[in-house]
Coordinates of C-alpha atoms in Angstrom, one line a residue:
Chain A
M1 CA 31.8 -5.9 1.3
K2 CA 31.9 -8.5 4.0
T3 CA 35.4 -9.9 4.9
T4 CA 34.7 -12.9 7.0
S5 CA 38.3 -13.6 7.8
R6 CA 38.2 -17.3 7.3
P7 CA 41.0 -19.6 8.3
A8 CA 43.0 -21.5 5.7
P9 CA 40.6 -23.2 3.4
P10 CA 39.6 -26.6 4.8
A11 CA 39.2 -28.0 1.4
V12 CA 43.0 -28.0 1.0
T13 CA 43.7 -30.6 3.6
R14 CA 40.5 -32.5 3.9
P15 CA 40.5 -34.7 0.8
S16 CA 44.1 -36.0 1.5
G17 CA 44.7 -39.3 3.2
A18 CA 41.9 -41.7 3.7
T19 CA 39.0 -39.9 2.0
P20 CA 38.7 -40.8 -1.7
P21 CA 40.5 -38.4 -4.0
T22 CA 38.4 -35.8 -5.6
R23 CA 39.4 -36.6 -9.1
G24 CA 40.0 -40.3 -9.7
A25 CA 42.8 -39.8 -12.1
R26 CA 44.9 -37.6 -10.0
P27 CA 45.4 -38.7 -6.4
A28 CA 45.7 -35.6 -4.3
G29 CA 48.0 -35.3 -1.4
R30 CA 50.6 -38.0 -1.7
G31 CA 53.7 -37.4 0.3
P32 CA 54.8 -34.2 2.2
H33 CA 54.4 -32.0 -0.9
G34 CA 50.8 -33.0 -1.5
P35 CA 49.0 -30.2 0.3
L36 CA 51.1 -27.6 -1.3
R37 CA 50.7 -28.9 -4.8
R38 CA 47.0 -29.1 -4.1
K39 CA 47.0 -25.5 -2.9
I40 CA 48.7 -24.4 -6.1
A41 CA 46.3 -26.4 -8.2
D42 CA 43.3 -24.8 -6.4
Q43 CA 44.7 -21.3 -7.0
A44 CA 45.3 -22.1 -10.6
T45 CA 41.7 -23.3 -11.0
A46 CA 40.4 -20.2 -9.2
Y47 CA 42.4 -17.9 -11.4
A48 CA 41.4 -19.8 -14.5
F49 CA 37.8 -19.0 -13.6
L50 CA 38.6 -15.4 -12.8
A51 CA 40.9 -14.8 -15.9
G52 CA 38.3 -13.7 -18.5
G53 CA 36.4 -11.3 -16.3
L54 CA 39.6 -9.9 -14.7
L55 CA 41.2 -9.3 -18.0
C56 CA 38.2 -7.3 -19.2
F57 CA 38.2 -5.2 -16.0
I58 CA 41.9 -4.5 -16.3
L59 CA 41.6 -3.5 -20.0
F60 CA 38.4 -1.6 -19.9
S61 CA 38.0 -0.2 -16.4
W62 CA 41.2 0.1 -14.5
Y63 CA 43.6 0.8 -17.3
P64 CA 41.4 3.5 -18.9
A65 CA 40.9 5.1 -15.6
V66 CA 44.6 5.5 -15.0
R67 CA 45.2 6.3 -18.7
S68 CA 42.7 9.1 -18.8
V69 CA 44.7 10.9 -16.1
I70 CA 48.0 10.3 -18.0
I71 CA 46.6 11.5 -21.3
A72 CA 45.2 14.6 -19.7
F73 CA 48.8 15.8 -19.3
Q74 CA 49.9 14.8 -22.8
K75 CA 49.5 16.1 -26.3
Y76 CA 47.9 13.1 -27.7
T77 CA 46.8 12.6 -31.3
P78 CA 46.4 9.1 -32.6
G79 CA 49.2 8.0 -34.9
S80 CA 51.9 10.1 -33.3
D81 CA 53.9 9.7 -30.1
P82 CA 52.4 11.4 -27.1
Q83 CA 54.3 14.3 -25.6
W84 CA 54.2 15.6 -22.1
V85 CA 52.7 19.1 -22.0
G86 CA 52.0 19.5 -18.3
T87 CA 48.8 21.3 -17.6
A88 CA 48.6 22.9 -21.0
N89 CA 45.5 20.7 -21.9
F90 CA 43.7 22.0 -18.8
T91 CA 44.5 25.7 -19.5
R92 CA 43.4 25.3 -23.1
V93 CA 40.2 23.7 -22.2
F94 CA 39.5 26.3 -19.5
Q95 CA 39.9 29.1 -22.0
D96 CA 37.4 27.6 -24.4
P97 CA 34.2 29.6 -24.2
E98 CA 32.3 26.4 -24.7
F99 CA 33.8 25.0 -21.4
T100 CA 31.9 27.5 -19.2
A101 CA 28.8 27.0 -21.4
A102 CA 29.0 23.2 -21.1
W103 CA 29.4 23.2 -17.4
R104 CA 26.7 25.8 -16.9
N105 CA 24.3 23.8 -19.1
T106 CA 25.1 20.5 -17.5
L107 CA 24.6 21.9 -14.0
T108 CA 21.4 23.7 -15.1
F109 CA 20.2 20.5 -16.8
T110 CA 20.9 18.5 -13.6
V111 CA 19.1 20.9 -11.3
L112 CA 16.1 21.2 -13.7
A113 CA 16.0 17.4 -14.0
L114 CA 16.1 17.1 -10.2
V115 CA 13.2 19.6 -9.8
I116 CA 11.1 18.2 -12.6
G117 CA 12.4 14.7 -12.5
F118 CA 12.0 14.4 -8.8
A119 CA 8.6 16.1 -8.2
V120 CA 6.7 14.6 -11.1
P121 CA 7.5 10.9 -10.4
F122 CA 7.0 11.3 -6.7
V123 CA 3.5 12.8 -7.1
M124 CA 2.7 10.1 -9.7
A125 CA 3.8 7.3 -7.3
L126 CA 1.8 8.9 -4.5
V127 CA -1.3 9.0 -6.6
L128 CA -0.8 5.5 -8.1
N129 CA -0.3 4.0 -4.7
E130 CA -3.8 5.1 -3.7
L131 CA -5.5 3.6 -6.7
R132 CA -7.0 0.2 -6.2
H133 CA -7.6 -0.8 -9.8
A134 CA -5.6 -1.4 -12.9
K135 CA -2.3 -1.2 -11.0
A136 CA -0.5 -3.5 -13.3
F137 CA -1.7 -1.5 -16.3
F138 CA -0.3 1.8 -14.9
R139 CA 3.0 0.2 -14.0
V140 CA 3.5 -1.2 -17.5
V141 CA 2.4 2.1 -19.1
V142 CA 4.7 4.3 -17.0
Y143 CA 7.7 2.0 -17.7
L144 CA 7.0 1.8 -21.5
P145 CA 9.1 4.9 -22.4
V146 CA 12.1 3.5 -20.5
M147 CA 12.1 0.5 -22.9
I148 CA 11.9 2.7 -26.0
P149 CA 15.5 3.2 -27.1
P150 CA 16.8 6.6 -26.0
V151 CA 17.6 7.5 -29.6
V152 CA 14.0 6.9 -30.6
S153 CA 12.7 8.9 -27.7
A154 CA 15.0 11.8 -28.7
L155 CA 14.0 11.6 -32.3
L156 CA 10.3 11.4 -31.3
W157 CA 10.5 14.5 -29.3
K158 CA 12.5 16.3 -31.9
W159 CA 9.5 15.7 -34.1
F160 CA 7.1 16.9 -31.4
Y161 CA 9.1 20.1 -30.9
D162 CA 9.3 20.8 -34.7
P163 CA 7.9 24.2 -35.4
G164 CA 6.1 23.0 -38.6
A165 CA 5.0 19.4 -38.2
G166 CA 5.3 19.2 -34.4
L167 CA 2.6 18.3 -32.0
A168 CA 3.8 20.4 -29.0
N169 CA 2.7 23.7 -30.3
E170 CA -0.5 22.2 -31.7
V171 CA -1.4 21.1 -28.2
L172 CA -0.5 24.4 -26.7
G173 CA -2.6 26.2 -29.4
F174 CA -5.5 23.8 -28.7
L175 CA -5.4 24.7 -25.0
H176 CA -5.2 28.4 -25.9
L177 CA -1.7 28.7 -24.4
P178 CA 1.1 30.7 -26.0
T179 CA 3.3 28.6 -28.2
S180 CA 7.0 28.1 -27.5
N181 CA 10.2 28.0 -29.5
W182 CA 11.1 24.8 -27.8
T183 CA 14.5 23.6 -29.0
N184 CA 14.9 26.5 -31.3
G185 CA 15.1 29.2 -28.6
A186 CA 18.4 29.6 -26.7
D187 CA 16.4 30.1 -23.5
T188 CA 14.0 27.2 -23.9
A189 CA 16.1 24.5 -25.5
L190 CA 17.6 23.1 -22.3
V191 CA 14.2 22.9 -20.6
S192 CA 12.9 21.1 -23.6
L193 CA 15.6 18.5 -23.3
V194 CA 14.9 18.1 -19.6
I195 CA 11.3 17.3 -20.5
V196 CA 12.4 14.6 -22.9
A197 CA 14.8 13.1 -20.4
T198 CA 12.1 13.1 -17.7
W199 CA 9.5 11.5 -20.0
A200 CA 12.0 8.8 -21.0
N201 CA 13.4 7.9 -17.6
M202 CA 10.7 8.5 -15.1
G203 CA 9.3 5.0 -15.2
G204 CA 12.0 3.5 -13.2
T205 CA 11.8 6.2 -10.6
V206 CA 8.1 5.9 -10.2
L207 CA 8.4 2.1 -9.7
I208 CA 11.0 2.5 -7.0
Y209 CA 9.0 5.1 -5.2
L210 CA 5.9 2.9 -5.5
A211 CA 7.8 0.1 -3.8
A212 CA 9.0 2.4 -1.1
L213 CA 5.5 3.7 -0.5
Q214 CA 4.2 0.2 -0.1
G215 CA 6.8 -0.4 2.7
I216 CA 5.3 2.3 4.9
P217 CA 3.3 0.7 7.8
G218 CA -0.3 1.6 7.6
E219 CA -0.5 2.2 11.4
L220 CA 1.5 5.4 11.0
Y221 CA -1.2 6.9 8.7
E222 CA -3.9 5.6 11.0
A223 CA -2.3 7.2 14.1
A224 CA -1.7 10.5 12.2
E225 CA -5.3 10.5 11.1
L226 CA -6.5 9.9 14.6
D227 CA -4.5 12.9 15.7
G228 CA -6.4 14.9 13.1
A229 CA -3.7 15.2 10.5
S230 CA -5.0 16.3 7.1
L231 CA -4.0 14.7 3.8
L232 CA -1.2 17.1 3.2
Q233 CA 0.0 16.8 6.8
R234 CA 0.1 13.0 6.5
I235 CA 2.3 13.4 3.4
R236 CA 4.5 15.9 5.1
H237 CA 4.9 14.0 8.4
V238 CA 4.6 10.4 7.5
T239 CA 5.2 9.7 3.8
I240 CA 8.2 12.0 3.2
P241 CA 10.1 11.1 6.4
Q242 CA 9.4 7.4 5.8
T243 CA 10.8 7.5 2.2
R244 CA 13.6 10.0 2.9
F245 CA 16.3 7.4 2.4
I246 CA 15.0 6.3 -1.0
I247 CA 14.4 9.9 -2.1
L248 CA 18.0 10.8 -1.2
M249 CA 19.3 7.7 -3.0
L250 CA 17.4 8.4 -6.2
M251 CA 18.4 12.0 -6.1
L252 CA 22.1 11.1 -6.0
L253 CA 21.6 8.5 -8.8
Q254 CA 19.8 11.1 -10.9
I255 CA 22.5 13.6 -10.4
I256 CA 25.1 11.1 -11.5
A257 CA 23.0 10.0 -14.5
T258 CA 21.9 13.4 -15.7
M259 CA 25.4 14.9 -15.5
Q260 CA 26.4 12.4 -18.2
V261 CA 23.6 13.5 -20.6
F262 CA 24.6 13.2 -24.2
T263 CA 22.0 11.5 -26.4
E264 CA 19.4 14.2 -26.1
P265 CA 21.6 17.2 -27.0
F266 CA 23.4 15.3 -29.6
V267 CA 20.3 14.0 -31.4
I268 CA 17.8 16.8 -30.8
T269 CA 19.8 20.1 -30.8
G270 CA 23.3 19.3 -31.7
G271 CA 24.4 21.6 -28.9
G272 CA 22.7 24.7 -30.2
P273 CA 21.2 27.2 -30.4
E274 CA 24.1 29.4 -29.4
N275 CA 25.7 26.6 -27.4
S276 CA 22.8 26.6 -25.0
T277 CA 22.6 22.8 -24.9
V278 CA 26.3 21.8 -25.1
T279 CA 27.0 19.5 -22.2
V280 CA 30.3 18.4 -20.7
L281 CA 30.1 14.9 -22.3
Y282 CA 29.1 16.4 -25.6
L283 CA 32.2 18.7 -25.4
I284 CA 34.4 15.7 -24.6
Y285 CA 33.0 14.0 -27.7
K286 CA 33.7 17.1 -29.8
Y287 CA 37.3 17.4 -28.5
A288 CA 38.0 13.8 -29.3
F289 CA 36.2 13.3 -32.6
L290 CA 35.9 16.8 -34.1
Y291 CA 39.1 18.4 -33.0
N292 CA 41.1 15.1 -32.8
D293 CA 42.4 16.5 -29.5
F294 CA 42.4 13.5 -27.1
G295 CA 44.5 15.4 -24.5
G296 CA 41.9 18.0 -24.2
A297 CA 39.1 15.4 -24.2
S298 CA 40.9 13.6 -21.4
A299 CA 41.4 16.7 -19.4
L300 CA 37.7 17.3 -19.6
S301 CA 37.0 13.7 -18.7
V302 CA 39.2 13.9 -15.6
L303 CA 37.2 16.9 -14.4
L304 CA 33.9 15.2 -15.0
L305 CA 35.3 12.1 -13.4
L306 CA 36.3 14.0 -10.2
V307 CA 32.9 15.6 -9.9
L308 CA 30.9 12.5 -10.6
S309 CA 33.1 10.3 -8.4
A310 CA 32.4 12.6 -5.4
F311 CA 28.7 11.9 -5.9
S312 CA 29.3 8.2 -6.5
A313 CA 31.3 7.9 -3.3
L314 CA 28.5 9.5 -1.4
Y315 CA 26.0 7.1 -2.9
L316 CA 28.1 4.0 -2.1
R317 CA 28.6 5.2 1.4
L318 CA 24.9 5.7 2.0
T319 CA 23.9 2.4 0.4
R320 CA 26.6 0.3 2.0
T321 CA 24.7 -2.5 3.7
D322 CA 27.4 -4.6 5.2
Chain B
M1 CA 21.0 9.4 -21.3
T2 CA 22.4 6.3 -22.8
Q3 CA 22.4 4.4 -19.6
T4 CA 20.3 4.5 -16.5
A5 CA 22.2 4.3 -13.3
P6 CA 22.0 0.9 -11.7
P7 CA 19.2 0.5 -9.2
P8 CA 20.1 0.2 -5.6
V9 CA 21.7 -3.1 -4.8
Q10 CA 19.0 -5.6 -4.6
Q11 CA 18.5 -8.8 -2.7
P12 CA 18.5 -11.4 -5.4
A13 CA 15.9 -13.5 -3.6
A14 CA 13.4 -10.7 -3.7
L15 CA 12.8 -11.4 -7.3
T16 CA 11.5 -14.9 -6.8
K17 CA 9.7 -14.2 -3.6
R18 CA 7.5 -11.5 -5.2
P19 CA 4.5 -13.2 -6.8
A20 CA 1.6 -11.3 -8.4
D21 CA 1.1 -8.9 -5.5
A22 CA -2.5 -8.0 -5.9
P23 CA -4.1 -9.7 -2.8
A24 CA -1.5 -8.7 -0.3
E25 CA -1.5 -5.1 -1.2
R26 CA -5.2 -4.6 -1.1
S27 CA -5.4 -4.9 2.7
V28 CA -2.5 -2.5 3.3
R29 CA -3.6 0.9 4.5
T30 CA -2.2 3.8 2.6
L31 CA -2.4 7.5 2.8
V32 CA -6.2 7.5 2.4
S33 CA -8.1 5.3 4.8
P34 CA -10.4 2.6 3.4
L35 CA -13.2 4.2 5.5
A36 CA -12.9 7.5 3.7
L37 CA -12.9 5.6 0.4
A38 CA -16.1 3.8 1.3
R39 CA -18.1 7.0 1.8
R40 CA -20.1 8.4 -1.0
R41 CA -17.8 11.4 -1.4
G42 CA -14.7 9.3 -1.1
K43 CA -16.0 7.0 -3.9
A44 CA -16.7 9.9 -6.2
T45 CA -13.3 11.5 -5.5
Y46 CA -11.6 8.1 -6.0
W47 CA -13.2 7.4 -9.4
S48 CA -12.6 10.9 -10.7
V49 CA -8.9 10.7 -9.7
F50 CA -8.8 7.3 -11.3
A51 CA -10.3 8.6 -14.5
L52 CA -7.9 11.6 -14.5
V53 CA -4.9 9.4 -14.0
T54 CA -6.0 7.0 -16.7
V55 CA -6.4 9.9 -19.1
V56 CA -3.1 11.5 -18.2
F57 CA -1.2 8.2 -18.5
V58 CA -2.8 7.3 -21.8
L59 CA -2.0 10.8 -23.2
A60 CA 1.5 11.0 -21.8
F61 CA 2.8 7.5 -22.4
L62 CA 0.6 5.6 -24.9
F63 CA -0.4 8.4 -27.2
P64 CA 3.2 9.2 -28.3
V65 CA 3.5 5.5 -29.2
Y66 CA 0.2 5.7 -31.1
W67 CA 1.4 8.8 -32.8
M68 CA 4.6 7.1 -34.0
V69 CA 2.9 4.0 -35.3
T70 CA 0.2 5.9 -37.2
G71 CA 2.6 8.7 -38.2
A72 CA 4.6 6.3 -40.3
M73 CA 1.4 5.2 -42.1
K74 CA 0.4 8.7 -43.2
P75 CA 1.4 9.9 -46.6
P76 CA 4.3 12.4 -46.5
E77 CA 2.2 15.4 -47.0
E78 CA -0.3 14.5 -44.4
V79 CA 2.3 13.9 -41.6
V80 CA 3.5 17.6 -41.9
R81 CA 0.0 19.1 -42.2
T82 CA -1.3 21.5 -39.6
P83 CA -3.6 20.9 -37.9
P84 CA -2.5 17.2 -37.8
T85 CA -4.9 14.4 -38.4
L86 CA -5.6 12.2 -35.4
V87 CA -6.3 9.2 -37.6
P88 CA -4.5 8.7 -40.9
E89 CA -6.8 9.5 -43.9
Q90 CA -5.2 6.8 -45.8
W91 CA -3.5 3.8 -44.2
R92 CA -0.4 2.8 -45.9
V93 CA 2.6 0.7 -44.9
T94 CA 5.1 2.4 -47.2
G95 CA 6.6 4.2 -44.3
Y96 CA 7.6 0.9 -42.8
T97 CA 8.6 -0.9 -46.0
D98 CA 10.6 2.2 -47.2
A99 CA 12.3 2.4 -43.9
W100 CA 13.1 -1.3 -44.1
D101 CA 14.7 -1.0 -47.5
L102 CA 16.0 2.6 -47.7
M103 CA 17.6 2.7 -44.3
R104 CA 18.8 -0.9 -44.6
L105 CA 17.2 -1.8 -41.3
P106 CA 17.9 -5.6 -41.7
T107 CA 21.6 -4.9 -41.7
H108 CA 21.5 -2.6 -38.7
L109 CA 19.0 -4.7 -36.7
W110 CA 21.2 -7.7 -37.3
N111 CA 24.3 -5.8 -36.2
T112 CA 22.4 -4.9 -33.0
V113 CA 21.4 -8.4 -32.4
V114 CA 24.9 -9.7 -32.9
Q115 CA 26.3 -7.0 -30.6
A116 CA 23.7 -7.6 -27.9
T117 CA 23.8 -11.4 -28.0
G118 CA 27.6 -11.5 -27.9
A119 CA 27.7 -9.0 -25.0
W120 CA 25.1 -11.0 -23.2
L121 CA 26.8 -14.4 -23.8
L122 CA 30.3 -13.1 -22.8
Q123 CA 28.9 -11.4 -19.8
I124 CA 27.1 -14.6 -18.6
V125 CA 30.2 -16.8 -19.2
F126 CA 32.9 -14.5 -17.8
C127 CA 31.0 -12.7 -15.1
T128 CA 29.5 -16.0 -13.8
A129 CA 32.9 -17.7 -13.8
A130 CA 34.6 -14.7 -12.1
A131 CA 31.7 -14.3 -9.6
Y132 CA 31.9 -18.1 -8.8
A133 CA 35.7 -17.9 -8.3
L134 CA 35.4 -14.8 -6.0
S135 CA 32.5 -16.3 -4.1
K136 CA 33.5 -20.0 -3.7
L137 CA 37.1 -20.7 -4.9
R138 CA 39.0 -18.4 -2.6
P139 CA 41.6 -17.1 -4.9
A140 CA 44.6 -15.3 -3.3
F141 CA 43.9 -11.6 -3.2
G142 CA 40.3 -12.3 -3.9
T143 CA 39.1 -9.5 -1.6
V144 CA 41.5 -7.1 -3.2
I145 CA 40.2 -8.0 -6.7
L146 CA 36.6 -7.7 -5.6
G147 CA 37.4 -4.4 -4.0
G148 CA 38.9 -3.2 -7.2
I149 CA 35.9 -4.4 -9.2
L150 CA 33.5 -2.7 -6.8
A151 CA 35.5 0.5 -7.0
T152 CA 34.7 0.8 -10.7
L153 CA 31.1 1.3 -9.7
M154 CA 32.2 4.7 -8.5
V155 CA 33.6 5.6 -11.9
P156 CA 30.8 6.7 -14.2
V157 CA 31.1 4.8 -17.5
Q158 CA 30.6 7.8 -19.7
A159 CA 33.5 9.7 -18.2
L160 CA 35.9 7.0 -19.3
V161 CA 34.8 6.6 -23.0
V162 CA 37.8 8.5 -24.4
P163 CA 40.6 6.3 -22.9
K164 CA 38.4 3.2 -23.5
Y165 CA 38.1 4.2 -27.1
L166 CA 41.9 4.5 -27.3
T167 CA 42.3 1.1 -25.7
I168 CA 39.9 -0.4 -28.3
A169 CA 41.7 1.3 -31.1
D170 CA 45.0 -0.1 -30.1
L171 CA 44.9 -3.0 -27.5
P172 CA 47.9 -2.8 -25.2
L173 CA 50.7 -5.3 -25.8
I174 CA 49.1 -7.1 -28.8
H175 CA 48.3 -3.9 -30.7
V176 CA 45.1 -5.0 -32.3
N177 CA 42.6 -2.5 -33.5
L178 CA 39.0 -3.5 -32.6
L179 CA 37.2 -0.5 -34.0
N180 CA 34.3 -1.5 -36.2
D181 CA 34.4 -5.0 -34.7
P182 CA 31.6 -6.4 -32.5
L183 CA 34.3 -7.3 -30.0
A184 CA 34.5 -3.5 -29.2
I185 CA 31.0 -3.9 -27.7
W186 CA 31.4 -7.4 -26.3
L187 CA 34.6 -7.1 -24.3
P188 CA 33.9 -3.9 -22.4
A189 CA 30.5 -5.2 -21.6
V190 CA 32.1 -8.0 -19.5
A191 CA 33.6 -5.4 -17.2
N192 CA 30.2 -4.8 -15.6
A193 CA 30.8 -4.5 -11.9
F194 CA 27.1 -4.3 -11.1
N195 CA 26.1 -7.5 -12.7
L196 CA 29.2 -9.3 -11.4
Y197 CA 28.4 -8.2 -7.9
L198 CA 24.8 -9.3 -8.3
L199 CA 26.0 -12.8 -9.3
K200 CA 28.5 -12.9 -6.5
R201 CA 26.0 -12.0 -3.9
F202 CA 23.7 -14.7 -5.1
F203 CA 26.4 -17.3 -5.1
D204 CA 27.3 -16.3 -1.6
Q205 CA 23.9 -17.6 -0.5
I206 CA 24.5 -21.0 -1.8
P207 CA 25.6 -23.2 1.1
R208 CA 29.2 -24.4 0.8
D209 CA 28.2 -27.9 1.9
V210 CA 26.2 -28.4 -1.3
L211 CA 29.3 -27.6 -3.4
E212 CA 31.5 -29.8 -1.2
A213 CA 29.1 -32.7 -1.5
A214 CA 29.3 -32.4 -5.3
E215 CA 33.1 -32.3 -5.1
I216 CA 33.2 -35.4 -2.9
D217 CA 31.1 -37.1 -5.5
G218 CA 33.8 -36.4 -8.0
A219 CA 32.6 -33.3 -9.7
G220 CA 35.2 -30.8 -10.8
K221 CA 34.8 -27.0 -10.3
L222 CA 33.4 -26.5 -13.8
R223 CA 31.0 -29.4 -13.4
T224 CA 29.9 -28.0 -10.0
L225 CA 29.3 -24.6 -11.5
R226 CA 27.4 -26.0 -14.4
S227 CA 25.2 -28.6 -12.7
I228 CA 24.7 -27.1 -9.2
V229 CA 25.3 -23.4 -9.1
L230 CA 23.8 -22.3 -12.4
P231 CA 20.5 -24.2 -12.1
L232 CA 20.1 -22.7 -8.6
S233 CA 20.8 -19.2 -9.9
R234 CA 18.2 -19.0 -12.6
P235 CA 16.5 -15.9 -11.2
V236 CA 19.6 -13.9 -10.9
L237 CA 20.8 -15.0 -14.3
G238 CA 17.5 -13.8 -15.7
V239 CA 18.0 -10.4 -14.2
V240 CA 21.6 -10.1 -15.4
S241 CA 20.5 -11.2 -18.9
I242 CA 17.8 -8.6 -19.1
F243 CA 20.2 -5.9 -17.9
A244 CA 22.9 -6.9 -20.3
L245 CA 20.6 -7.1 -23.4
V246 CA 18.8 -3.8 -22.6
A247 CA 22.1 -2.0 -21.9
V248 CA 23.5 -2.9 -25.3
W249 CA 20.3 -2.3 -27.2
Q250 CA 19.8 1.2 -25.7
D251 CA 23.4 2.4 -25.8
F252 CA 24.3 5.2 -28.1
L253 CA 27.5 7.1 -27.3
W254 CA 29.8 4.0 -27.3
P255 CA 28.7 2.4 -30.5
L256 CA 28.7 5.9 -32.1
M257 CA 32.3 6.1 -31.2
V258 CA 33.5 2.7 -32.2
F259 CA 31.5 2.1 -35.3
S260 CA 32.5 4.6 -37.9
D261 CA 31.8 2.1 -40.7
T262 CA 28.1 2.5 -41.6
E263 CA 27.8 -1.2 -42.5
K264 CA 28.6 -2.2 -38.9
Q265 CA 26.5 0.3 -37.0
P266 CA 23.7 -0.8 -34.7
I267 CA 20.3 0.5 -35.3
S268 CA 20.5 3.4 -32.7
V269 CA 23.5 4.9 -34.4
A270 CA 22.2 4.3 -37.9
L271 CA 18.9 6.0 -37.1
V272 CA 20.6 9.2 -36.0
Q273 CA 23.1 9.2 -38.9
L274 CA 20.4 8.6 -41.5
S275 CA 17.7 10.8 -39.9
Q276 CA 18.7 13.9 -41.9
N277 CA 18.4 12.3 -45.3
V278 CA 15.1 10.5 -45.3
P279 CA 11.5 11.6 -45.4
L280 CA 9.8 12.0 -42.1
T281 CA 7.4 9.1 -42.5
V282 CA 10.3 6.8 -43.4
L283 CA 12.3 7.9 -40.3
I284 CA 9.2 7.4 -38.1
G285 CA 8.7 3.9 -39.5
A286 CA 12.3 3.1 -38.7
M287 CA 11.9 4.5 -35.2
V288 CA 8.9 2.2 -34.6
I289 CA 10.8 -0.8 -36.0
A290 CA 13.8 0.0 -33.8
S291 CA 11.6 0.1 -30.7
I292 CA 9.8 -3.2 -31.3
P293 CA 12.3 -5.7 -30.0
M294 CA 12.8 -3.9 -26.7
V295 CA 9.1 -3.2 -26.2
L296 CA 8.3 -6.8 -27.0
M297 CA 10.8 -8.1 -24.6
F298 CA 9.3 -5.8 -22.0
L299 CA 5.8 -7.0 -22.6
V300 CA 6.9 -10.6 -22.3
F301 CA 9.1 -10.2 -19.2
Q302 CA 7.3 -7.2 -17.7
R303 CA 6.5 -8.9 -14.4
H304 CA 10.1 -9.8 -13.9
I305 CA 11.5 -6.5 -15.0
I306 CA 9.1 -4.5 -12.9
A307 CA 9.6 -6.8 -9.9
G308 CA 13.4 -6.4 -10.3
I309 CA 13.2 -2.7 -10.3
S310 CA 10.7 -2.5 -7.4
A311 CA 12.8 -5.0 -5.4
G312 CA 15.7 -2.5 -5.5
S313 CA 14.1 -0.3 -2.9
T314 CA 12.4 -2.7 -0.6
K315 CA 15.3 -2.8 1.8
G316 CA 14.8 0.9 2.7

């Protein structure tokens, strides 16, 4: 953020003396204590405006952030006094077989979401940018799934994947392709969820890529073409370098977002089959609301927080404009 | 994912300065040169690609919506039949009416409306006031507070749900339990660093002279905010409003945690909780109904929403 080190606010001294007082009822700046009183009044006003927002930040951002670290080292069950247990929560959580599964699944999900969720929208944006007609239509259509509530998207795909009534295998059969177990197979469940997430979220990515592509100066393509660069070479040497910053940005955002995946596994697979879709956030939810173990849940949260904050820090560092 | 990550910080002005962008774009040269497109082969390729993209987009994004809308209209035995019917043999609305009654959608829709409206109102009131204070009133430690607020952007919301839940279950000092209360959605929604920062950035652009002139004319701080700052900030208020409404409507994990009382649950939570116990056609009907408000809002404000998202990346 910009810190333009301003001198003492001029507003404090200016209205005193000859200029008409700002509020008719209360003459500002009478006698030697005027400016000080005025200053205090100004601060009071400023803090009155800040109060509501500030209180919410204290209660629901700063305090929970500190508290999650504290509870991670406590035995905490609602209703009884918390006890300090040192690192017991962490060791217990580490020994949980689901812990390894959750992290492995989350990381796999993130990597898959990057591969699929990056490549597909990028190619889409690339093609859409070349089209001269019906642009508004494509933009609306590609963003439509983003506006459908995530729970509905998840339920919709759950229905598509259904071995009986589902559409997914019908389509594969129609195309003479082998059918899949989708969410019922331990090896295919996670990929199936990545497909849902990509379908539901790609609209935003496509639109941002589209805007980035429109910022590329046409002369670059012209020059490349004069030099005999083929279509693929133009993509490789002009498009990608020119959009590198946005690509990196979106990748980081996507890592941060996909590592917090919860709705899809919760709604579609319930973590199964064989723990193949339990994610870290899902495990946190289980510890808190199934096992009533808020200490363990907090220990997990702290770990997730550390990993995600590293990515967030990187993101903020890269996007810092001033 | 219950929430999409915030788009890159955008210049608030970009939203207003971006009119329907058709004419400007057409002249811009892209990957394929206009010359190549003008040739006979180029034209053929262009139109086949265009047709292919249209088909893919319709199948991938519109067809699922069609499938939902018609699925709810099929009789229960038809919706599970293989091979499925593309067009319902009998059109009936019982899927929708049953969903409305059986799943008590009016209650849950109303809950969602209350939660979203409250979160939106509180966010507008408190975030605007705080952003105005930080931008124009120069409170002591203002930069420290702003720094602290921006730092929360680094902390992913979902990783803090557990301690946030405990805070809501037992508010510090006053020991009030806000579980199953709309305030559990409203208050945390105010702590939205992204929206607050958007507002603050916009207010920073308003010249100080304008505000001082108002003050000399005898307007208090609140009056200045209401009559000068807010009317000037209409575009950014629009963006913040859309973000705020969409965020609450789409959220799942947080309302799932704080509303254990079925009567109080928003539609997203109720859909999942009830999905096991209702016939498929009824569930699909409920899914369609749950999507309508957001899709309608999108269709009405699509230009602004799309421009807002695209604007995020223009700074490069």
